[in-house]
CSV table of C-alpha atoms in Angstrom, one decimal:
chain,number,residue,atom,x,y,z
A,1464,MET,CA,-49.5,5.9,43.7
A,1465,LYS,CA,-50.5,2.4,42.4
A,1466,LYS,CA,-50.0,-0.6,44.6
A,1467,GLU,CA,-47.7,-2.2,42.1
A,1468,THR,CA,-45.6,0.9,41.9
A,1469,LEU,CA,-45.4,1.2,45.7
A,1470,ASP,CA,-44.3,-2.5,46.0
A,1471,LEU,CA,-41.6,-2.0,43.4
A,1472,LEU,CA,-40.5,1.2,45.0
A,1473,PHE,CA,-39.9,-0.7,48.3
A,1474,LYS,CA,-37.8,-3.2,46.5
A,1475,GLN,CA,-35.8,-0.4,44.9
A,1476,LEU,CA,-35.2,1.2,48.3
A,1477,ASN,CA,-33.8,-2.0,49.6
A,1478,LYS,CA,-31.2,-2.0,46.8
A,1479,ILE,CA,-30.0,1.5,47.5
A,1480,ASN,CA,-26.5,1.8,49.1
A,1481,GLU,CA,-27.6,4.6,51.3
A,1482,ASN,CA,-30.4,2.4,52.7
A,1483,SER,CA,-28.9,2.3,56.2
A,1484,LYS,CA,-29.3,6.1,56.5
A,1485,ILE,CA,-32.7,6.5,54.9
A,1486,VAL,CA,-35.8,6.7,57.0
A,1487,ILE,CA,-39.3,6.5,55.5
A,1488,TYR,CA,-41.9,8.8,57.1
A,1489,GLY,CA,-45.1,10.7,56.2
A,1490,SER,CA,-48.0,8.8,54.7
A,1491,THR,CA,-45.8,5.9,53.6
A,1492,SER,CA,-44.8,5.2,57.2
A,1493,LEU,CA,-48.4,5.5,58.2
A,1494,TYR,CA,-49.3,2.9,55.6
A,1495,LEU,CA,-46.4,0.6,56.5
A,1496,ASN,CA,-47.3,0.8,60.2
A,1497,LYS,CA,-50.9,0.0,59.2
A,1498,LEU,CA,-52.2,3.2,60.7
A,1499,ILE,CA,-54.0,4.1,57.5
A,1500,THR,CA,-55.4,1.9,54.7
A,1501,ARG,CA,-55.1,4.3,51.7
A,1502,LEU,CA,-52.1,4.1,49.5
A,1503,PRO,CA,-49.6,7.0,49.9
A,1504,ASN,CA,-49.5,9.7,47.2
A,1505,ASN,CA,-45.8,10.5,47.6
A,1506,LEU,CA,-42.7,9.1,49.2
A,1507,ASP,CA,-41.3,11.2,52.1
A,1508,ILE,CA,-37.8,10.3,53.3
A,1509,SER,CA,-35.5,11.6,55.9
A,1510,PHE,CA,-32.2,10.5,57.3
A,1511,LEU,CA,-31.1,9.0,60.6
A,1512,TYR,CA,-30.1,11.8,63.1
A,1513,ASN,CA,-26.4,12.1,63.6
A,1514,GLU,CA,-25.1,15.0,65.7
A,1515,ASN,CA,-22.0,15.2,63.5
A,1516,ASP,CA,-23.9,15.5,60.2
A,1517,THR,CA,-24.1,19.0,58.6
A,1518,LEU,CA,-26.6,20.1,56.1
A,1519,LEU,CA,-24.0,19.6,53.4
A,1520,ASP,CA,-23.7,16.0,54.6
A,1521,CYS,CA,-27.4,15.5,54.3
A,1522,ASN,CA,-27.4,17.1,50.8
A,1523,ASN,CA,-24.7,14.5,49.8
A,1524,TYR,CA,-26.9,11.7,51.2
A,1525,TRP,CA,-29.8,13.0,49.1
A,1526,GLN,CA,-27.7,13.2,45.9
A,1527,ASN,CA,-26.5,9.6,46.4
A,1528,PHE,CA,-30.1,8.5,47.1
A,1529,ILE,CA,-31.8,10.3,44.2
A,1530,SER,CA,-29.2,9.3,41.7
A,1531,ASN,CA,-30.9,5.9,41.7
A,1532,PHE,CA,-34.0,7.4,40.0
A,1533,ASN,CA,-35.0,8.9,36.7
A,1534,ILE,CA,-35.5,12.5,37.6
A,1535,LYS,CA,-38.1,14.3,35.6
A,1536,THR,CA,-38.7,17.6,37.4
A,1537,LYS,CA,-37.1,19.4,40.4
A,1538,LEU,CA,-40.2,21.1,41.9
A,1539,ILE,CA,-38.2,22.3,44.9
A,1540,ASP,CA,-34.4,22.1,45.0
A,1541,SER,CA,-33.2,24.3,47.9
A,1542,PHE,CA,-30.3,23.5,50.3
A,1543,LEU,CA,-32.9,22.4,52.9
A,1544,VAL,CA,-35.9,21.1,51.0
A,1545,LYS,CA,-36.1,18.7,48.1
A,1546,LYS,CA,-39.3,17.9,46.1
A,1547,TYR,CA,-38.5,15.9,43.0
A,1548,GLU,CA,-40.7,14.2,40.4
A,1549,VAL,CA,-39.2,10.9,39.2
A,1550,LEU,CA,-40.4,8.4,36.6
A,1551,PHE,CA,-40.7,5.0,38.1
A,1552,ASN,CA,-42.7,2.0,36.8
A,1553,ASN,CA,-44.1,4.3,34.1
A,1554,GLU,CA,-45.6,6.5,36.8
A,1555,ILE,CA,-44.7,9.9,38.1
A,1556,VAL,CA,-43.7,9.6,41.8
A,1557,VAL,CA,-43.0,12.6,44.0
A,1558,ILE,CA,-40.2,12.2,46.5
A,1559,ASN,CA,-39.8,14.7,49.3
A,1560,CYS,CA,-37.0,15.3,51.8
A,1561,VAL,CA,-36.4,18.0,54.4
A,1562,MET,CA,-32.7,18.0,55.4
A,1563,SER,CA,-33.1,19.4,58.9
A,1564,LYS,CA,-35.8,17.0,60.1
A,1565,ASN,CA,-33.7,13.9,60.6
A,1566,ILE,CA,-35.1,11.2,62.9
A,1567,PHE,CA,-33.5,9.5,66.0
A,1568,LYS,CA,-32.9,5.8,65.6
A,1569,ARG,CA,-35.0,5.1,68.7
A,1570,HIS,CA,-38.1,6.4,66.8
A,1571,THR,CA,-37.6,4.0,63.9
A,1572,ILE,CA,-38.4,0.3,63.2
A,1573,LYS,CA,-37.6,-2.1,60.5
A,1574,ILE,CA,-40.5,-3.2,58.2
A,1575,ASN,CA,-39.7,-5.4,55.2
A,1576,ASN,CA,-36.0,-4.6,55.8
A,1577,LEU,CA,-36.7,-0.8,55.4
A,1578,LEU,CA,-36.1,1.7,58.1
A,1579,VAL,CA,-39.4,3.4,58.9
A,1580,ALA,CA,-40.6,6.0,61.5
A,1581,ASN,CA,-42.5,4.1,64.2
A,1582,LEU,CA,-46.1,4.3,65.2
A,1583,GLU,CA,-45.7,7.1,67.7
A,1584,TYR,CA,-43.4,9.2,65.5
A,1585,SER,CA,-45.5,8.7,62.4
A,1586,TYR,CA,-48.7,9.8,64.1
A,1587,SER,CA,-47.0,12.8,65.9
A,1588,SER,CA,-45.4,14.1,62.8
A,1589,THR,CA,-48.6,13.8,60.9
A,1590,LEU,CA,-50.4,15.9,63.5
A,1591,CYS,CA,-47.7,18.5,63.3
A,1592,GLN,CA,-47.8,18.5,59.5
A,1593,LEU,CA,-51.5,19.5,59.7
A,1594,PHE,CA,-50.4,22.9,61.1
A,1595,TYR,CA,-48.2,23.5,58.0
A,1596,PHE,CA,-51.2,22.7,55.7
A,1597,LEU,CA,-53.3,25.2,57.6
A,1598,SER,CA,-50.6,27.9,57.3
A,1599,LYS,CA,-50.5,30.9,54.9
A,1600,ASP,CA,-47.2,29.5,53.5
A,1601,TYR,CA,-49.0,26.4,52.2
A,1602,ILE,CA,-52.5,27.9,51.4
A,1603,GLN,CA,-50.9,30.7,49.3
A,1604,SER,CA,-48.4,28.4,47.6
A,1605,ALA,CA,-48.5,26.9,44.1
A,1606,PHE,CA,-48.7,23.5,45.8
A,1607,PHE,CA,-52.0,24.3,47.7
A,1608,GLN,CA,-54.6,21.6,47.4
A,1609,LYS,CA,-57.8,21.7,49.5
A,1610,GLU,CA,-58.0,17.9,49.2
A,1611,LYS,CA,-54.6,17.6,50.9
A,1612,ILE,CA,-55.9,19.2,54.1
A,1613,LYS,CA,-59.0,17.0,54.0
A,1614,GLN,CA,-56.8,13.9,53.4
A,1615,ILE,CA,-54.5,14.5,56.3
A,1616,ILE,CA,-57.4,15.2,58.7
A,1617,ASN,CA,-59.0,11.9,57.5
A,1618,ASP,CA,-55.7,10.1,58.2
A,1619,ILE,CA,-55.7,11.5,61.8
A,1620,PHE,CA,-59.4,10.5,62.2
A,1621,GLU,CA,-58.6,6.9,61.0
A,1622,ILE,CA,-55.6,6.6,63.4
A,1623,VAL,CA,-57.6,7.9,66.4
A,1624,ASP,CA,-60.5,5.5,65.6
A,1625,LYS,CA,-58.1,2.5,65.4
A,1626,PHE,CA,-55.6,3.1,68.1
A,1627,ASN,CA,-55.0,4.8,71.4
A,1628,VAL,CA,-53.7,8.3,70.7
A,1629,PHE,CA,-49.9,8.6,71.1
A,1630,ASN,CA,-49.4,11.9,73.0
A,1631,SER,CA,-45.7,11.5,73.6
A,1632,THR,CA,-44.3,14.8,75.0
A,1633,GLU,CA,-40.8,13.6,74.2
A,1634,ILE,CA,-41.5,13.1,70.5
A,1635,PHE,CA,-43.3,16.4,70.1
A,1636,ASN,CA,-40.5,18.2,71.8
A,1637,GLU,CA,-38.0,16.6,69.4
A,1638,ILE,CA,-40.1,17.4,66.4
A,1639,LEU,CA,-40.1,21.1,67.5
A,1640,GLU,CA,-36.3,21.0,68.0
A,1641,ARG,CA,-35.9,19.8,64.5
A,1642,GLU,CA,-38.1,22.7,63.5
A,1643,TYR,CA,-35.5,25.2,64.7
A,1644,ASN,CA,-33.2,24.8,61.7
A,1645,PHE,CA,-36.1,24.6,59.3
A,1646,SER,CA,-37.6,27.9,60.6
A,1647,PHE,CA,-34.2,29.7,60.4
A,1648,PHE,CA,-33.3,28.5,56.9
A,1649,ASN,CA,-36.6,28.0,55.1
A,1650,SER,CA,-39.6,29.7,56.7
A,1651,ASN,CA,-40.7,33.2,57.6
A,1652,GLN,CA,-43.4,32.2,60.1
A,1653,ASN,CA,-44.1,29.8,63.0
A,1654,TYR,CA,-46.7,27.3,61.8
A,1655,PHE,CA,-47.2,26.1,65.4
A,1656,ASN,CA,-48.7,29.4,66.5
A,1657,ILE,CA,-52.0,28.2,65.3
A,1658,VAL,CA,-52.3,26.0,68.4
A,1659,LYS,CA,-52.2,29.0,70.7
A,1660,ALA,CA,-55.9,29.8,69.9
A,1661,TYR,CA,-57.6,26.4,69.8
A,1662,ASP,CA,-61.1,27.9,69.3
A,1663,LYS,CA,-60.0,29.3,65.9
A,1664,LEU,CA,-59.6,25.7,64.6
A,1665,TRP,CA,-63.4,25.4,64.8
A,1666,LYS,CA,-63.6,28.0,62.1
A,1667,ILE,CA,-60.4,27.4,60.2
A,1668,ILE,CA,-60.7,23.7,59.5
A,1669,PRO,CA,-64.3,23.7,58.1
A,1670,LYS,CA,-63.1,26.3,55.5
A,1671,TYR,CA,-61.1,23.5,53.8
A,1672,TYR,CA,-63.2,20.5,54.9
A,1673,LYS,CA,-66.8,21.0,54.3
A,1674,ASN,CA,-69.4,19.0,56.2
A,1675,ILE,CA,-66.7,17.7,58.6
A,1676,ASP,CA,-68.0,15.5,61.5
A,1677,LYS,CA,-68.3,18.0,64.4
A,1678,GLU,CA,-67.8,15.3,67.0
A,1679,LYS,CA,-64.5,14.2,65.4
A,1680,LEU,CA,-63.4,17.8,64.9
A,1681,GLY,CA,-64.0,18.4,68.6
A,1682,ASN,CA,-61.9,15.3,69.5
A,1683,LEU,CA,-59.1,16.5,67.2
A,1684,ILE,CA,-59.1,20.0,68.8
A,1685,SER,CA,-59.0,18.3,72.3
A,1686,ILE,CA,-56.0,16.2,71.3
A,1687,VAL,CA,-54.2,19.3,70.0
A,1688,LYS,CA,-55.0,21.2,73.2
A,1689,ASN,CA,-53.9,18.5,75.5
A,1690,ILE,CA,-50.5,18.1,73.7
A,1691,PHE,CA,-49.6,21.7,73.2
A,1692,GLU,CA,-50.5,23.0,76.7
A,1693,ASN,CA,-47.4,21.2,78.0
A,1694,LYS,CA,-45.0,23.8,79.3
A,1695,SER,CA,-41.9,22.4,77.6
A,1696,ILE,CA,-43.7,22.4,74.2
A,1697,VAL,CA,-45.0,25.9,74.7
A,1698,LYS,CA,-41.4,27.0,75.4
A,1699,LYS,CA,-40.2,25.5,72.2
A,1700,ILE,CA,-42.9,27.2,70.2
A,1701,GLU,CA,-41.8,30.5,71.8
A,1702,ASN,CA,-38.2,29.6,70.8
A,1703,ILE,CA,-39.3,29.2,67.1
A,1704,ASP,CA,-40.9,32.7,67.4
A,1705,PHE,CA,-37.6,34.1,68.6
A,1706,ILE,CA,-35.7,32.4,65.8
A,1707,VAL,CA,-38.0,33.7,63.1
A,1708,LEU,CA,-37.8,37.3,64.6
A,1709,THR,CA,-34.0,37.1,64.9
A,1710,LYS,CA,-33.7,36.0,61.3
A,1711,ARG,CA,-35.9,38.9,60.1
A,1712,LYS,CA,-33.7,41.4,62.0
A,1713,LEU,CA,-30.5,39.8,60.6
A,1714,ILE,CA,-31.7,39.9,57.0
A,1715,LYS,CA,-33.0,43.5,57.4
A,1716,TYR,CA,-29.6,44.5,58.8
A,1717,LEU,CA,-27.7,42.8,56.0
A,1718,ILE,CA,-29.9,44.3,53.3
A,1719,SER,CA,-29.4,47.8,54.7
A,1720,ASN,CA,-25.7,47.5,55.3
A,1721,TYR,CA,-24.2,45.2,52.7
A,1722,LYS,CA,-22.4,48.1,51.1
A,1723,LYS,CA,-20.6,48.8,54.4
A,1724,PHE,CA,-19.3,45.2,54.3
A,1725,ASP,CA,-18.1,45.8,50.8
A,1726,GLU,CA,-16.1,48.8,51.9
A,1727,GLN,CA,-14.6,46.9,54.9
A,1728,PHE,CA,-14.1,43.5,53.3
A,1729,LYS,CA,-13.1,43.4,49.6
A,1730,PHE,CA,-14.3,39.8,49.2
A,1731,TRP,CA,-17.9,40.8,50.2
A,1732,TYR,CA,-19.8,41.8,47.1
A,1733,GLU,CA,-23.4,41.9,45.9
A,1734,PRO,CA,-23.7,38.5,44.3
A,1735,GLN,CA,-22.5,36.9,47.5
A,1736,ILE,CA,-25.1,38.5,49.7
A,1737,LEU,CA,-27.8,37.7,47.2
A,1738,ASP,CA,-26.7,34.0,47.4
A,1739,PHE,CA,-26.8,34.4,51.2
A,1740,LEU,CA,-30.4,35.8,51.1
A,1741,ILE,CA,-31.5,33.0,48.7
A,1742,VAL,CA,-30.2,30.3,51.1
A,1743,PHE,CA,-32.2,32.0,53.9
A,1744,GLY,CA,-35.3,31.9,51.8
A,1745,LEU,CA,-35.8,35.7,51.5
A,1746,ILE,CA,-35.2,35.8,47.8
A,1747,PRO,CA,-36.8,33.1,45.5
A,1748,VAL,CA,-34.4,31.3,43.2
């Protein structure tokens, strides 16, 4: 994204009525927090966490927000994940939002009158995002870009070089809790399982980042190890495994028995269960 476009985008965000609920995170929050110097490629937004908000509420917030832009393409438009291309300042800008990963207010700060994920949260979520980029779901997807993996690792290297590493157990626990809904509704695997075998990272990462600095890679693996050996974090990773397994069993049961439901409940018919499976990510739209 060009610097001019980014500056105009910030001005536009300040004008949006839903501004009080919108939280900027991802590479844009890294940039605004001066954790990285490169310009962000996309805009990642979330919403302030509110225990009373449903996924339907979050979808309504999204619709109110995105209506302020000239939408060109809806790359992903599921109930849980949005990835839209918009035309802004004669440039195509990608705006991403994951409905289930809302952020607590205590992990935000105001920068230029915008609500932004703070230093600690921005770094922590970036580290967790790396696990998704190393997953089969991303590597085998239409959106796979080897340069994206290299870029996020370089971002982490830059942050670690500049600042003390923010290894907040509280924040990582909260990120994993937000992952529960995402895993149930939108994923068939647990991306965080990659941290169970730290030694594999020595082989996995260089596949997508040729000639990586071995000392920096060692430091990165040490950071991951220190964070994810925490017992409460290990437990939450196991909880995600349980959620994914339970979801698979539920879907298998529904697929095998939907005709029984049809016999018992007249309102239950094939299009309904197909819609249900689509929502759960088992059948692509």
